[in-house]
CSV table of C-alpha atoms in Angstrom, one decimal:
chain,number,residue,atom,x,y,z
A,1,UNK,CA,0.0,0.0,0.0
A,2,UNK,CA,1.3,3.4,-0.9
A,3,UNK,CA,0.4,6.8,0.5
A,4,UNK,CA,-1.8,9.0,-1.6
A,5,UNK,CA,-0.2,11.8,-3.4
A,6,UNK,CA,-0.1,15.1,-1.6
A,7,UNK,CA,-2.8,17.5,-2.8
A,8,UNK,CA,-4.5,20.6,-1.6
A,9,UNK,CA,-7.4,18.5,-0.3
A,10,UNK,CA,-7.6,17.2,3.3
A,11,UNK,CA,-6.1,13.7,3.7
A,12,UNK,CA,-8.4,10.7,3.7
A,13,UNK,CA,-9.6,10.0,7.3
A,14,UNK,CA,-8.3,6.4,7.2
A,15,UNK,CA,-4.8,7.7,6.6
A,16,UNK,CA,-5.0,10.2,9.5
A,17,UNK,CA,-6.4,7.5,11.8
A,18,UNK,CA,-3.7,5.0,10.7
A,19,UNK,CA,-0.8,7.4,11.2
A,20,UNK,CA,-2.0,8.8,14.5
A,21,UNK,CA,-2.9,5.3,15.8
A,22,UNK,CA,0.5,3.9,15.0
A,23,UNK,CA,2.1,6.9,16.9
A,24,UNK,CA,-0.2,6.4,19.8
A,25,UNK,CA,0.5,2.7,19.9
A,26,UNK,CA,4.2,3.2,20.0
A,27,UNK,CA,3.9,5.6,22.9
A,28,UNK,CA,1.4,3.6,24.9
A,29,UNK,CA,3.3,0.3,24.4
A,30,UNK,CA,6.6,1.7,25.6
A,31,UNK,CA,5.0,2.8,28.9
A,32,UNK,CA,4.4,-0.7,30.0
A,33,UNK,CA,6.5,-2.9,27.7
A,34,UNK,CA,9.3,-3.1,30.2
A,35,UNK,CA,7.1,-4.5,33.0
A,36,UNK,CA,7.7,-8.2,32.2
A,37,UNK,CA,11.3,-7.5,31.0
A,38,UNK,CA,12.6,-6.0,34.2
A,39,UNK,CA,14.2,-9.2,35.6
A,40,UNK,CA,16.1,-9.7,32.3
A,41,UNK,CA,17.3,-6.0,32.4
A,42,UNK,CA,18.3,-6.4,36.0
A,43,UNK,CA,20.5,-9.5,35.2
A,44,UNK,CA,22.0,-7.9,32.1
A,45,UNK,CA,22.9,-4.5,33.5
A,46,UNK,CA,23.4,-5.4,37.2
A,47,UNK,CA,20.5,-3.1,38.2
A,48,UNK,CA,19.2,-2.5,41.7
A,49,UNK,CA,15.5,-2.4,42.5
A,50,UNK,CA,15.5,1.4,42.5
A,51,UNK,CA,17.2,1.3,39.1
A,52,UNK,CA,14.4,-0.9,37.8
A,53,UNK,CA,11.7,1.4,39.1
A,54,UNK,CA,13.2,4.3,37.4
A,55,UNK,CA,13.3,2.5,34.0
A,56,UNK,CA,9.5,2.7,34.3
A,57,UNK,CA,9.1,6.0,36.2
A,58,UNK,CA,11.5,8.1,34.1
A,59,UNK,CA,9.3,7.7,31.1
A,60,UNK,CA,6.1,8.7,32.9
A,61,UNK,CA,7.9,11.6,34.7
A,62,UNK,CA,9.1,13.2,31.4
A,63,UNK,CA,5.8,12.5,29.7
A,64,UNK,CA,3.5,14.0,32.4
A,65,UNK,CA,5.6,17.0,33.3
A,66,UNK,CA,5.9,18.2,29.7
A,67,UNK,CA,2.5,17.3,28.2
A,68,UNK,CA,0.7,20.7,28.6
A,69,UNK,CA,3.7,22.8,27.6
A,70,UNK,CA,4.3,20.5,24.6
A,71,UNK,CA,0.7,20.8,23.5
A,72,UNK,CA,1.1,24.6,23.7
A,73,UNK,CA,4.2,24.3,21.6
A,74,UNK,CA,2.4,22.1,19.1
A,75,UNK,CA,-0.4,24.6,18.7
A,76,UNK,CA,2.2,27.3,17.8
A,77,UNK,CA,4.7,25.5,15.5
A,78,UNK,CA,2.0,23.3,13.9
A,79,UNK,CA,0.6,20.0,15.0
A,80,UNK,CA,2.0,18.1,12.0
A,81,UNK,CA,5.4,19.5,12.7
A,82,UNK,CA,5.1,18.6,16.4
A,83,UNK,CA,4.0,15.1,15.5
A,84,UNK,CA,6.9,14.5,13.1
A,85,UNK,CA,9.5,16.0,15.5
A,86,UNK,CA,8.1,13.9,18.3
A,87,UNK,CA,8.4,10.7,16.2
A,88,UNK,CA,12.0,11.4,15.2
A,89,UNK,CA,13.0,12.2,18.8
A,90,UNK,CA,11.3,9.1,20.0
A,91,UNK,CA,13.2,7.0,17.5
A,92,UNK,CA,16.5,8.5,18.6
A,93,UNK,CA,15.7,7.9,22.3
A,94,UNK,CA,14.6,4.3,21.6
A,95,UNK,CA,17.9,3.6,19.9
A,96,UNK,CA,19.7,5.1,22.9
A,97,UNK,CA,17.7,2.8,25.2
A,98,UNK,CA,18.7,-0.3,23.2
A,99,UNK,CA,22.4,0.7,23.2
A,100,UNK,CA,22.5,1.7,26.9
A,101,UNK,CA,25.5,0.1,28.6
A,102,UNK,CA,24.4,1.1,32.1
A,103,UNK,CA,21.1,1.7,33.9
A,104,UNK,CA,22.0,5.4,34.2
A,105,UNK,CA,22.0,5.8,30.5
A,106,UNK,CA,18.9,3.7,30.1
A,107,UNK,CA,17.0,5.8,32.6
A,108,UNK,CA,18.1,9.0,30.9
A,109,UNK,CA,17.1,7.7,27.5
A,110,UNK,CA,13.7,6.7,28.9
A,111,UNK,CA,13.2,10.3,30.2
A,112,UNK,CA,13.9,11.6,26.7
A,113,UNK,CA,11.4,9.1,25.3
A,114,UNK,CA,8.8,10.5,27.7
A,115,UNK,CA,9.6,14.1,26.5
A,116,UNK,CA,9.2,13.0,22.9
A,117,UNK,CA,5.9,11.3,23.7
A,118,UNK,CA,4.7,14.5,25.3
A,119,UNK,CA,5.2,16.3,22.0
A,120,UNK,CA,3.8,13.5,19.9
A,121,UNK,CA,0.7,12.4,21.7
A,122,UNK,CA,-1.4,15.6,21.9
A,123,UNK,CA,-0.4,16.5,18.4
A,124,UNK,CA,-1.6,13.1,17.1
A,125,UNK,CA,-4.9,13.3,19.0
A,126,UNK,CA,-5.6,16.9,17.8
A,127,UNK,CA,-4.8,16.0,14.2
A,128,UNK,CA,-7.2,13.1,14.3
A,129,UNK,CA,-10.0,15.0,16.0
A,130,UNK,CA,-9.8,17.9,13.6
A,131,UNK,CA,-9.8,15.5,10.6
A,132,UNK,CA,-12.9,13.6,11.8
A,133,UNK,CA,-16.4,14.9,11.0
A,134,UNK,CA,-18.6,15.2,14.2
A,135,UNK,CA,-20.9,12.5,13.0
A,136,UNK,CA,-18.1,10.0,12.8
A,137,UNK,CA,-16.1,11.0,15.9
A,138,UNK,CA,-17.4,8.3,18.2
A,139,UNK,CA,-16.6,5.5,15.8
A,140,UNK,CA,-13.1,6.9,15.0
A,141,UNK,CA,-12.3,7.5,18.6
A,142,UNK,CA,-13.5,3.9,19.3
A,143,UNK,CA,-10.8,2.5,16.9
A,144,UNK,CA,-8.2,4.8,18.4
A,145,UNK,CA,-9.1,3.8,22.0
A,146,UNK,CA,-9.0,0.2,21.0
A,147,UNK,CA,-5.4,0.6,19.8
A,148,UNK,CA,-4.5,2.4,23.0
A,149,UNK,CA,-6.1,-0.2,25.1
A,150,UNK,CA,-4.5,-3.0,23.2
A,151,UNK,CA,-1.1,-1.4,23.9
A,152,UNK,CA,-1.7,-0.9,27.6
A,153,UNK,CA,-2.8,-4.5,28.2
A,154,UNK,CA,-0.6,-6.0,25.5
A,155,UNK,CA,2.6,-4.3,26.7
A,156,UNK,CA,3.4,-7.1,29.2
A,157,UNK,CA,2.8,-9.7,26.6
A,158,UNK,CA,5.1,-8.0,24.0
A,159,UNK,CA,7.8,-7.3,26.7
A,160,UNK,CA,7.7,-10.9,28.0
A,161,UNK,CA,7.8,-12.4,24.5
A,162,UNK,CA,10.7,-10.2,23.3
A,163,UNK,CA,12.8,-10.5,26.5
A,164,UNK,CA,12.3,-14.3,26.7
A,165,UNK,CA,12.6,-15.1,23.0
A,166,UNK,CA,15.1,-12.5,21.6
A,167,UNK,CA,16.7,-9.9,23.9
A,168,UNK,CA,15.3,-7.1,26.0
A,169,UNK,CA,17.0,-4.5,23.8
A,170,UNK,CA,14.5,-5.3,21.0
A,171,UNK,CA,11.6,-3.9,22.9
A,172,UNK,CA,13.2,-0.6,22.0
A,173,UNK,CA,14.9,-1.4,18.6
A,174,UNK,CA,11.5,-2.3,17.1
A,175,UNK,CA,10.4,1.4,17.3
A,176,UNK,CA,13.1,2.6,14.9
A,177,UNK,CA,12.1,0.8,11.6
A,178,UNK,CA,8.4,1.5,12.3
A,179,UNK,CA,9.0,5.2,12.8
A,180,UNK,CA,11.3,5.2,9.7
A,181,UNK,CA,8.4,4.0,7.6
A,182,UNK,CA,5.8,6.3,9.2
A,183,UNK,CA,7.6,9.6,9.0
A,184,UNK,CA,7.9,10.0,5.2
A,185,UNK,CA,4.2,8.9,4.8
A,186,UNK,CA,3.1,11.4,7.4
A,187,UNK,CA,5.0,14.2,5.7
A,188,UNK,CA,3.3,13.6,2.4
A,189,UNK,CA,-0.2,12.8,3.7
A,190,UNK,CA,-1.0,15.0,6.8
A,191,UNK,CA,-1.9,18.6,6.5
A,192,UNK,CA,-0.7,21.3,9.0
A,193,UNK,CA,-3.0,22.7,11.7
A,194,UNK,CA,-2.1,25.4,14.2
A,195,UNK,CA,-3.8,27.1,17.1
A,196,UNK,CA,-3.9,30.9,17.6
A,197,UNK,CA,-0.7,32.9,17.0
A,198,UNK,CA,-0.8,34.7,20.3
A,199,UNK,CA,2.2,35.5,22.6
A,200,UNK,CA,3.2,32.4,24.6
A,201,UNK,CA,2.2,32.2,28.2
A,202,UNK,CA,5.8,31.6,29.5
A,203,UNK,CA,4.9,31.8,33.2
A,204,UNK,CA,2.1,29.3,32.6
A,205,UNK,CA,4.4,26.9,30.8
A,206,UNK,CA,6.9,26.9,33.6
A,207,UNK,CA,4.2,26.5,36.3
A,208,UNK,CA,2.5,23.7,34.5
A,209,UNK,CA,5.7,21.7,34.0
A,210,UNK,CA,6.9,22.3,37.5
A,211,UNK,CA,3.6,21.3,39.1
A,212,UNK,CA,3.2,18.1,37.1
A,213,UNK,CA,6.9,17.2,37.8
A,214,UNK,CA,6.5,17.6,41.6
A,215,UNK,CA,3.2,15.7,41.8
A,216,UNK,CA,4.4,12.8,39.6
A,217,UNK,CA,7.7,12.7,41.5
A,218,UNK,CA,5.8,12.4,44.8
A,219,UNK,CA,3.7,9.6,43.4
A,220,UNK,CA,6.5,7.5,41.9
A,221,UNK,CA,8.7,7.9,45.0
A,222,UNK,CA,5.9,7.1,47.5
A,223,UNK,CA,6.5,3.4,47.2
A,224,UNK,CA,10.2,3.3,48.1
A,225,UNK,CA,10.4,6.5,50.2
A,226,UNK,CA,7.0,6.1,51.9
A,227,UNK,CA,4.0,8.4,51.9
A,228,UNK,CA,5.0,9.9,55.2
A,229,UNK,CA,8.6,10.7,54.2
A,230,UNK,CA,9.8,14.3,54.1
A,231,UNK,CA,10.7,13.9,50.4
A,232,UNK,CA,7.2,12.8,49.3
A,233,UNK,CA,5.3,15.3,51.5
A,234,UNK,CA,7.5,18.2,50.3
A,235,UNK,CA,7.0,17.2,46.7
A,236,UNK,CA,3.2,16.9,47.2
A,237,UNK,CA,3.1,20.3,49.0
A,238,UNK,CA,5.2,22.0,46.3
A,239,UNK,CA,3.1,20.5,43.5
A,240,UNK,CA,-0.1,21.6,45.1
A,241,UNK,CA,1.2,25.2,45.7
A,242,UNK,CA,2.6,25.5,42.1
A,243,UNK,CA,-0.6,24.0,40.6
A,244,UNK,CA,-2.6,26.6,42.5
A,245,UNK,CA,-0.3,29.3,41.2
A,246,UNK,CA,-0.9,27.9,37.7
A,247,UNK,CA,-4.7,28.1,38.1
A,248,UNK,CA,-4.4,31.7,39.3
A,249,UNK,CA,-2.2,32.6,36.3
A,250,UNK,CA,-4.6,31.0,33.9
A,251,UNK,CA,-7.5,32.9,35.3
A,252,UNK,CA,-5.6,36.2,34.8
A,253,UNK,CA,-3.6,35.7,31.7
A,254,UNK,CA,-4.7,37.4,28.5
A,255,UNK,CA,-3.8,34.3,26.4
A,256,UNK,CA,-3.9,31.4,28.9
A,257,UNK,CA,-2.7,27.9,28.1
A,258,UNK,CA,-5.7,26.4,29.7
A,259,UNK,CA,-8.6,28.9,30.0
A,260,UNK,CA,-10.6,28.4,33.2
A,261,UNK,CA,-13.8,28.5,31.2
A,262,UNK,CA,-13.1,25.1,30.0
A,263,UNK,CA,-13.5,23.7,33.5
A,264,UNK,CA,-17.0,25.0,33.5
A,265,UNK,CA,-17.9,22.6,30.7
A,266,UNK,CA,-19.3,19.4,32.2
A,267,UNK,CA,-18.1,17.2,29.3
A,268,UNK,CA,-14.5,18.5,29.7
A,269,UNK,CA,-14.3,18.3,33.5
A,270,UNK,CA,-16.3,15.1,34.1
A,271,UNK,CA,-14.6,13.4,31.1
A,272,UNK,CA,-11.2,14.2,32.5
A,273,UNK,CA,-12.1,13.1,36.1
A,274,UNK,CA,-13.5,9.8,34.9
A,275,UNK,CA,-10.4,9.3,32.8
A,276,UNK,CA,-8.2,9.9,35.9
A,277,UNK,CA,-10.1,7.2,37.7
A,278,UNK,CA,-10.1,4.7,34.8
A,279,UNK,CA,-6.3,5.0,34.2
A,280,UNK,CA,-5.5,4.9,37.9
A,281,UNK,CA,-7.5,1.6,38.1
A,282,UNK,CA,-6.2,0.2,34.8
A,283,UNK,CA,-2.5,1.0,35.0
A,284,UNK,CA,-2.3,-0.1,38.7
A,285,UNK,CA,-4.0,-3.4,37.9
A,286,UNK,CA,-1.8,-4.1,34.9
A,287,UNK,CA,1.4,-3.3,36.9
A,288,UNK,CA,0.5,-5.7,39.7
A,289,UNK,CA,-1.3,-8.4,37.7
A,290,UNK,CA,1.9,-8.9,35.6
A,291,UNK,CA,3.8,-9.6,38.8
A,292,UNK,CA,1.0,-11.6,40.5
A,293,UNK,CA,0.9,-14.0,37.6
A,294,UNK,CA,4.6,-14.6,37.9
A,295,UNK,CA,5.2,-14.5,41.7
A,296,UNK,CA,2.0,-15.9,43.1
A,297,UNK,CA,1.0,-18.2,40.2
A,298,UNK,CA,4.4,-19.2,38.9
A,299,UNK,CA,4.1,-18.3,35.2
A,300,UNK,CA,7.1,-17.3,33.1
A,301,UNK,CA,7.2,-13.7,31.6
A,302,UNK,CA,5.8,-15.0,28.3
A,303,UNK,CA,3.1,-17.1,29.9
A,304,UNK,CA,2.1,-14.2,32.1
A,305,UNK,CA,1.8,-12.0,29.1
A,306,UNK,CA,-0.4,-14.5,27.3
A,307,UNK,CA,-2.8,-14.6,30.2
A,308,UNK,CA,-3.6,-10.9,29.5
A,309,UNK,CA,-5.2,-11.9,26.2
A,310,UNK,CA,-8.8,-12.1,27.5
A,311,UNK,CA,-8.5,-8.5,28.5
A,312,UNK,CA,-6.7,-7.5,25.3
A,313,UNK,CA,-9.2,-9.2,23.0
A,314,UNK,CA,-12.1,-7.4,24.5
A,315,UNK,CA,-10.4,-4.0,24.2
A,316,UNK,CA,-9.6,-4.7,20.5
A,317,UNK,CA,-13.1,-5.8,19.5
A,318,UNK,CA,-15.5,-3.9,21.8
A,319,UNK,CA,-14.0,-0.4,21.7
A,320,UNK,CA,-14.8,0.2,18.0
A,321,UNK,CA,-18.4,-1.0,18.5
A,322,UNK,CA,-18.8,1.2,21.6
A,323,UNK,CA,-17.4,4.1,19.6
A,324,UNK,CA,-20.0,3.8,16.9
A,325,UNK,CA,-22.7,3.3,19.6
A,326,UNK,CA,-21.9,6.5,21.3
A,327,UNK,CA,-22.7,8.5,18.1
A,328,UNK,CA,-26.3,7.4,18.7
A,329,UNK,CA,-26.7,7.5,22.5
A,330,UNK,CA,-24.0,9.9,23.6
A,331,UNK,CA,-21.0,9.3,25.9
A,332,UNK,CA,-22.6,9.4,29.4
A,333,UNK,CA,-24.1,5.9,29.4
A,334,UNK,CA,-20.9,4.3,28.0
A,335,UNK,CA,-18.6,6.0,30.5
A,336,UNK,CA,-20.7,5.3,33.5
A,337,UNK,CA,-21.7,1.8,32.6
A,338,UNK,CA,-18.3,0.9,31.3
A,339,UNK,CA,-16.5,1.9,34.5
A,340,UNK,CA,-19.1,0.1,36.5
A,341,UNK,CA,-18.4,-3.1,34.6
A,342,UNK,CA,-14.6,-2.5,34.9
A,343,UNK,CA,-15.0,-2.2,38.7
A,344,UNK,CA,-17.2,-5.3,39.0
A,345,UNK,CA,-14.6,-7.4,37.0
A,346,UNK,CA,-11.7,-6.1,39.2
A,347,UNK,CA,-13.6,-6.8,42.4
A,348,UNK,CA,-14.2,-10.3,41.2
A,349,UNK,CA,-10.5,-10.8,40.5
A,350,UNK,CA,-9.7,-9.4,44.0
A,351,UNK,CA,-12.0,-11.9,45.7
A,352,UNK,CA,-10.6,-14.8,43.7
A,353,UNK,CA,-7.0,-13.8,44.7
A,354,UNK,CA,-8.1,-13.6,48.3
A,355,UNK,CA,-9.4,-17.1,48.1
A,356,UNK,CA,-6.1,-18.2,46.4
A,357,UNK,CA,-7.9,-19.4,43.3
A,358,UNK,CA,-6.0,-20.1,40.1
A,359,UNK,CA,-6.0,-18.1,36.9
A,360,UNK,CA,-8.9,-19.9,35.2
A,361,UNK,CA,-11.3,-18.6,37.9
A,362,UNK,CA,-10.6,-15.0,36.8
A,363,UNK,CA,-10.8,-15.4,33.0
A,364,UNK,CA,-14.5,-14.3,33.0
A,365,UNK,CA,-13.7,-11.4,35.3
A,366,UNK,CA,-10.9,-10.2,33.0
A,367,UNK,CA,-13.3,-10.3,30.0
A,368,UNK,CA,-15.9,-8.3,31.9
A,369,UNK,CA,-13.4,-5.7,33.1
A,370,UNK,CA,-12.0,-5.4,29.5
A,371,UNK,CA,-15.5,-4.9,28.1
A,372,UNK,CA,-16.1,-2.1,30.6
A,373,UNK,CA,-12.8,-0.4,29.8
A,374,UNK,CA,-13.5,-0.7,26.1
A,375,UNK,CA,-16.9,1.0,26.5
A,376,UNK,CA,-15.6,3.9,28.5
A,377,UNK,CA,-12.3,4.8,26.9
A,378,UNK,CA,-13.5,6.1,23.5
A,379,UNK,CA,-16.5,7.9,25.1
A,380,UNK,CA,-14.1,9.7,27.4
A,381,UNK,CA,-11.9,10.9,24.6
A,382,UNK,CA,-14.9,12.1,22.6
A,383,UNK,CA,-16.4,13.9,25.5
A,384,UNK,CA,-13.3,15.8,26.2
A,385,UNK,CA,-12.2,16.6,22.7
A,386,UNK,CA,-15.7,17.5,21.4
A,387,UNK,CA,-16.1,20.0,24.3
A,388,UNK,CA,-13.6,22.5,22.9
A,389,UNK,CA,-13.4,24.6,19.7
A,390,UNK,CA,-10.9,23.5,17.0
A,391,UNK,CA,-8.2,26.0,17.9
A,392,UNK,CA,-8.0,24.5,21.4
A,393,UNK,CA,-7.9,20.8,20.5
A,394,UNK,CA,-4.1,20.7,21.1
A,395,UNK,CA,-4.6,22.1,24.6
A,396,UNK,CA,-7.5,19.7,25.3
A,397,UNK,CA,-5.4,16.7,24.1
A,398,UNK,CA,-2.5,17.8,26.2
A,399,UNK,CA,-4.7,18.1,29.3
A,400,UNK,CA,-6.4,14.8,28.6
A,401,UNK,CA,-3.1,13.0,28.2
A,402,UNK,CA,-1.7,14.7,31.3
A,403,UNK,CA,-4.7,13.4,33.3
A,404,UNK,CA,-4.1,9.9,32.0
A,405,UNK,CA,-0.4,10.0,33.1
A,406,UNK,CA,-1.4,11.4,36.5
A,407,UNK,CA,-4.0,8.6,36.8
A,408,UNK,CA,-1.4,5.9,36.0
A,409,UNK,CA,1.1,7.2,38.5
A,410,UNK,CA,-1.7,7.7,41.1
A,411,UNK,CA,-3.1,4.2,40.7
A,412,UNK,CA,0.3,2.4,41.0
A,413,UNK,CA,1.3,4.5,44.0
A,414,UNK,CA,-2.0,4.0,45.9
A,415,UNK,CA,-2.2,0.3,45.1
A,416,UNK,CA,1.5,-0.1,46.1
A,417,UNK,CA,0.7,1.3,49.5
A,418,UNK,CA,-2.3,-1.0,49.9
A,419,UNK,CA,-0.3,-4.0,48.7
A,420,UNK,CA,2.5,-3.4,51.2
A,421,UNK,CA,0.0,-3.0,54.1
A,422,UNK,CA,-2.0,-6.1,53.3
A,423,UNK,CA,0.7,-8.5,52.0
A,424,UNK,CA,4.2,-8.4,50.5
A,425,UNK,CA,6.8,-10.3,48.6
A,426,UNK,CA,7.7,-12.7,51.3
A,427,UNK,CA,5.9,-15.7,49.8
A,428,UNK,CA,3.4,-16.4,47.0
A,429,UNK,CA,0.5,-16.4,49.5
A,430,UNK,CA,1.6,-13.0,50.9
A,431,UNK,CA,1.9,-11.6,47.4
A,432,UNK,CA,-1.7,-12.9,46.6
A,433,UNK,CA,-3.0,-11.3,49.8
A,434,UNK,CA,-1.4,-7.9,48.9
A,435,UNK,CA,-2.6,-8.2,45.3
A,436,UNK,CA,-6.2,-8.9,46.4
A,437,UNK,CA,-6.4,-5.8,48.6
A,438,UNK,CA,-4.8,-3.7,45.9
A,439,UNK,CA,-7.1,-4.8,43.1
A,440,UNK,CA,-10.1,-4.2,45.3
A,441,UNK,CA,-8.9,-0.6,45.7
A,442,UNK,CA,-8.6,-0.5,41.9
A,443,UNK,CA,-12.3,-1.6,41.7
A,444,UNK,CA,-13.2,1.3,44.1
A,445,UNK,CA,-11.4,3.7,41.8
A,446,UNK,CA,-13.4,2.4,38.8
A,447,UNK,CA,-16.7,2.8,40.7
A,448,UNK,CA,-15.7,6.5,41.5
A,449,UNK,CA,-15.0,7.1,37.8
A,450,UNK,CA,-18.5,5.6,37.0
A,451,UNK,CA,-20.1,8.2,39.3
A,452,UNK,CA,-18.0,11.0,37.6
A,453,UNK,CA,-19.3,9.8,34.3
A,454,UNK,CA,-22.9,10.6,35.3
A,455,UNK,CA,-22.0,14.4,35.0
A,456,UNK,CA,-21.1,14.1,31.3
A,457,UNK,CA,-23.9,15.5,29.1
A,458,UNK,CA,-25.9,12.8,27.4
A,459,UNK,CA,-25.2,14.3,24.0
A,460,UNK,CA,-22.8,16.9,22.6
A,461,UNK,CA,-24.2,20.1,21.3
A,462,UNK,CA,-23.7,20.7,17.6
A,463,UNK,CA,-20.6,22.8,16.8
A,464,UNK,CA,-21.5,26.5,16.3
A,465,UNK,CA,-19.6,29.1,14.4
A,466,UNK,CA,-17.2,31.1,16.5
A,467,UNK,CA,-17.4,34.9,16.1
A,468,UNK,CA,-15.4,37.7,17.6
A,469,UNK,CA,-17.0,40.8,19.2
A,470,UNK,CA,-16.5,42.5,15.8
A,471,UNK,CA,-18.5,39.9,14.0
A,472,UNK,CA,-15.6,38.2,12.2
A,473,UNK,CA,-15.2,34.5,12.4
A,474,UNK,CA,-12.2,33.5,14.5
A,475,UNK,CA,-10.7,35.6,17.3
A,476,UNK,CA,-8.8,34.6,20.4
A,477,UNK,CA,-9.4,31.5,22.5
A,478,UNK,CA,-11.0,33.7,25.1
A,479,UNK,CA,-13.4,35.0,22.5
A,480,UNK,CA,-14.2,31.5,21.2
A,481,UNK,CA,-15.1,30.3,24.6
A,482,UNK,CA,-17.1,33.4,25.3
A,483,UNK,CA,-19.1,32.8,22.0
A,484,UNK,CA,-19.8,29.3,23.0
């Protein structure tokens, strides 16, 4: 298959979906692909447990801290340019990960991967949303969400298969040829989109990056340093103070990065809150389930990865159907009911682990949880992205992805604390006890997200032309929001 010749017409939607989904798949996969390869990396590089944690956390820290500033940059330099730059930087960082002779180099390269993902992800989501007609948005976001969900749950499978069958370096090398194929096609197919050409909100950029860095640092360090440690408490306090300063700045800035009027939109706020709960529940469960299958149930890395397939298959098949369905019934029902099913499935898994049952007793629960996740994810993306005018889609995508990263870090941190209090790594039974308590907390997070989903409007209002006070179409972001 060859890319269509570049013309003055908008690119075919299938090409935009394919290109952005591949980019999203690469980013999402690399967040969790190392989970089942950690023991191999530890033996190869002589890494300590802290080193292993940072091979996971460095990516998330760079990603979350830079998402909102990177989305702002993408709006200014052009979303296509940001997408292409992010891809190239991600390929370079992936090669550095594969060639890393020490864990220090690996951790540094993982942080650069996270920074590249921060530039790439919101640009890709904004390009896709802008290219999709409103009547098709649910179906398209369903396909996109299926790809993202497949990456999240399939990451441990890919990592285990590659680490056990080839070498752990190939979980990074594989990105390079894929990106080498995607970049020239994207250059010829995608069209450029930019936001408003206003002066950058430099104080807002600094405050956003600093607040996200401090909050994510506190979450990722809470497991090893402890929630009551001076380091974690100081980071949480600093993050909260700087985040408050960011909110004040956005309320007063002439051209804010994240206009506070957005938060008054139920679809935007409730969609993001439910996303926070979904990813906290999902990422935390994936992180601990991969270890539970190996430590408590005795499976190899590849065998553990294969046992994620009931979850993976539901995400792949159900999300596109749910996406098309939401075009008819709206996102509220799918978000709320989906997270309810996700919670029920996780609660079932937690009870089975408490009773020390084997894997087969939880297959149906994995399917049920996967169906729920598949229903909610595309509806959340649509709710958030459809709540903003086109000029702000980059910012909305940056905020949405930041919330997802915070949710992932929050879920792992909270579940780690519960795991340590209820069980531990002393024996398979102790691990099962800790996992049971942790996954029940994950179910509670999903139920909370289901309640948040009830605040999402049943249907999106039709897009209306945006006019400035002088009557001309366009204007600043503040004028756009005022008109809406």
